[in-house]
């Protein structure tokens, strides 16, 4: 039972470290790319919302 708990805690540590790695921008370019991607994502959401509203009317 303790071996299973050790495996689960080890897996939890790996997942936590990976998520921490994904959260941190590595360079200034990563920050710019993430900002650009966020702006594009917001634009796509707004566009899809307008299309849905158009077809519902």
GROMACS .gro file of N, CA and C in nm, residues 1-46:
model
  138
    1UNK      N    1   0.082  -0.119   0.000
    1UNK     CA    2   0.000   0.000   0.000
    1UNK      C    3   0.087   0.125   0.000
    2UNK      N    4   0.197   0.123   0.073
    2UNK     CA    5   0.281   0.242   0.078
    2UNK      C    6   0.351   0.265  -0.057
    3UNK      N    7   0.379   0.156  -0.131
    3UNK     CA    8   0.441   0.172  -0.262
    3UNK      C    9   0.345   0.243  -0.357
    4UNK      N   10   0.217   0.210  -0.347
    4UNK     CA   11   0.117   0.277  -0.430
    4UNK      C   12   0.107   0.425  -0.393
    5UNK      N   13   0.111   0.456  -0.265
    5UNK     CA   14   0.105   0.595  -0.221
    5UNK      C   15   0.229   0.671  -0.268
    6UNK      N   16   0.345   0.605  -0.264
    6UNK     CA   17   0.468   0.668  -0.312
    6UNK      C   18   0.458   0.700  -0.461
    7UNK      N   19   0.400   0.605  -0.537
    7UNK     CA   20   0.384   0.627  -0.681
    7UNK      C   21   0.288   0.743  -0.706
    8UNK      N   22   0.180   0.751  -0.630
    8UNK     CA   23   0.083   0.858  -0.647
    8UNK      C   24   0.143   0.993  -0.610
    9UNK      N   25   0.220   0.998  -0.502
    9UNK     CA   26   0.281   1.125  -0.463
    9UNK      C   27   0.388   1.166  -0.564
   10UNK      N   28   0.460   1.069  -0.618
   10UNK     CA   29   0.560   1.098  -0.719
   10UNK      C   30   0.493   1.152  -0.845
   11UNK      N   31   0.383   1.091  -0.886
   11UNK     CA   32   0.308   1.136  -1.002
   11UNK      C   33   0.252   1.277  -0.978
   12UNK      N   34   0.203   1.301  -0.857
   12UNK     CA   35   0.150   1.433  -0.823
   12UNK      C   36   0.261   1.538  -0.829
   13UNK      N   37   0.381   1.503  -0.787
   13UNK     CA   38   0.494   1.596  -0.794
   13UNK      C   39   0.531   1.626  -0.938
   14UNK      N   40   0.530   1.522  -1.023
   14UNK     CA   41   0.560   1.544  -1.164
   14UNK      C   42   0.456   1.636  -1.229
   15UNK      N   43   0.330   1.612  -1.200
   15UNK     CA   44   0.223   1.694  -1.258
   15UNK      C   45   0.234   1.837  -1.209
   16UNK      N   46   0.259   1.855  -1.082
   16UNK     CA   47   0.273   1.990  -1.026
   16UNK      C   48   0.392   2.064  -1.087
   17UNK      N   49   0.503   1.995  -1.104
   17UNK     CA   50   0.622   2.057  -1.164
   17UNK      C   51   0.597   2.092  -1.310
   18UNK      N   52   0.527   2.005  -1.383
   18UNK     CA   53   0.498   2.031  -1.524
   18UNK      C   54   0.405   2.151  -1.539
   19UNK      N   55   0.302   2.159  -1.455
   19UNK     CA   56   0.210   2.272  -1.461
   19UNK      C   57   0.281   2.403  -1.424
   20UNK      N   58   0.372   2.397  -1.328
   20UNK     CA   59   0.451   2.515  -1.293
   20UNK      C   60   0.538   2.558  -1.411
   21UNK      N   61   0.595   2.461  -1.480
   21UNK     CA   62   0.677   2.489  -1.597
   21UNK      C   63   0.594   2.557  -1.707
   22UNK      N   64   0.472   2.510  -1.727
   22UNK     CA   65   0.387   2.568  -1.831
   22UNK      C   66   0.342   2.709  -1.797
   23UNK      N   67   0.327   2.740  -1.669
   23UNK     CA   68   0.280   2.872  -1.629
   23UNK      C   69   0.383   2.981  -1.651
   24UNK      N   70   0.511   2.949  -1.635
   24UNK     CA   71   0.617   3.049  -1.644
   24UNK      C   72   0.657   3.076  -1.788
   25UNK      N   73   0.653   3.202  -1.833
   25UNK     CA   74   0.708   3.230  -1.966
   25UNK      C   75   0.860   3.217  -1.962
   26UNK      N   76   0.917   3.160  -2.065
   26UNK     CA   77   1.061   3.133  -2.064
   26UNK      C   78   1.142   3.255  -2.110
   27UNK      N   79   1.089   3.327  -2.208
   27UNK     CA   80   1.159   3.443  -2.260
   27UNK      C   81   1.059   3.555  -2.284
   28UNK      N   82   1.108   3.669  -2.326
   28UNK     CA   83   1.020   3.781  -2.360
   28UNK      C   84   0.935   3.743  -2.480
   29UNK      N   85   0.991   3.665  -2.573
   29UNK     CA   86   0.916   3.624  -2.691
   29UNK      C   87   0.800   3.535  -2.654
   30UNK      N   88   0.817   3.447  -2.555
   30UNK     CA   89   0.707   3.364  -2.509
   30UNK      C   90   0.593   3.450  -2.457
   31UNK      N   91   0.628   3.554  -2.383
   31UNK     CA   92   0.527   3.643  -2.329
   31UNK      C   93   0.453   3.713  -2.442
   32UNK      N   94   0.525   3.758  -2.543
   32UNK     CA   95   0.461   3.822  -2.658
   32UNK      C   96   0.373   3.723  -2.734
   33UNK      N   97   0.421   3.601  -2.753
   33UNK     CA   98   0.343   3.500  -2.823
   33UNK      C   99   0.216   3.465  -2.747
   34UNK      N  100   0.228   3.452  -2.616
   34UNK     CA  101   0.110   3.420  -2.535
   34UNK      C  102   0.010   3.534  -2.539
   35UNK      N  103   0.056   3.657  -2.538
   35UNK     CA  104  -0.033   3.772  -2.547
   35UNK      C  105  -0.103   3.774  -2.682
   36UNK      N  106  -0.027   3.749  -2.788
   36UNK     CA  107  -0.085   3.745  -2.922
   36UNK      C  108  -0.189   3.634  -2.932
   37UNK      N  109  -0.158   3.518  -2.877
   37UNK     CA  110  -0.252   3.405  -2.881
   37UNK      C  111  -0.378   3.437  -2.802
   38UNK      N  112  -0.363   3.505  -2.690
   38UNK     CA  113  -0.479   3.541  -2.610
   38UNK      C  114  -0.569   3.639  -2.685
   39UNK      N  115  -0.509   3.736  -2.752
   39UNK     CA  116  -0.586   3.833  -2.831
   39UNK      C  117  -0.660   3.763  -2.945
   40UNK      N  118  -0.593   3.672  -3.013
   40UNK     CA  119  -0.657   3.597  -3.121
   40UNK      C  120  -0.771   3.511  -3.067
   41UNK      N  121  -0.750   3.448  -2.953
   41UNK     CA  122  -0.855   3.365  -2.893
   41UNK      C  123  -0.977   3.448  -2.857
   42UNK      N  124  -0.956   3.565  -2.799
   42UNK     CA  125  -1.068   3.654  -2.765
   42UNK      C  126  -1.141   3.697  -2.892
   43UNK      N  127  -1.067   3.730  -2.998
   43UNK     CA  128  -1.127   3.769  -3.125
   43UNK      C  129  -1.212   3.656  -3.183
   44UNK      N  130  -1.162   3.534  -3.178
   44UNK     CA  131  -1.237   3.419  -3.229
   44UNK      C  132  -1.365   3.397  -3.149
   45UNK      N  133  -1.357   3.410  -3.017
   45UNK     CA  134  -1.476   3.394  -2.932
   45UNK      C  135  -1.580   3.499  -2.967
   46UNK      N  136  -1.537   3.624  -2.982
   46UNK     CA  137  -1.632   3.730  -3.016
   46UNK      C  138  -1.692   3.705  -3.154
   0.00000   0.00000   0.00000
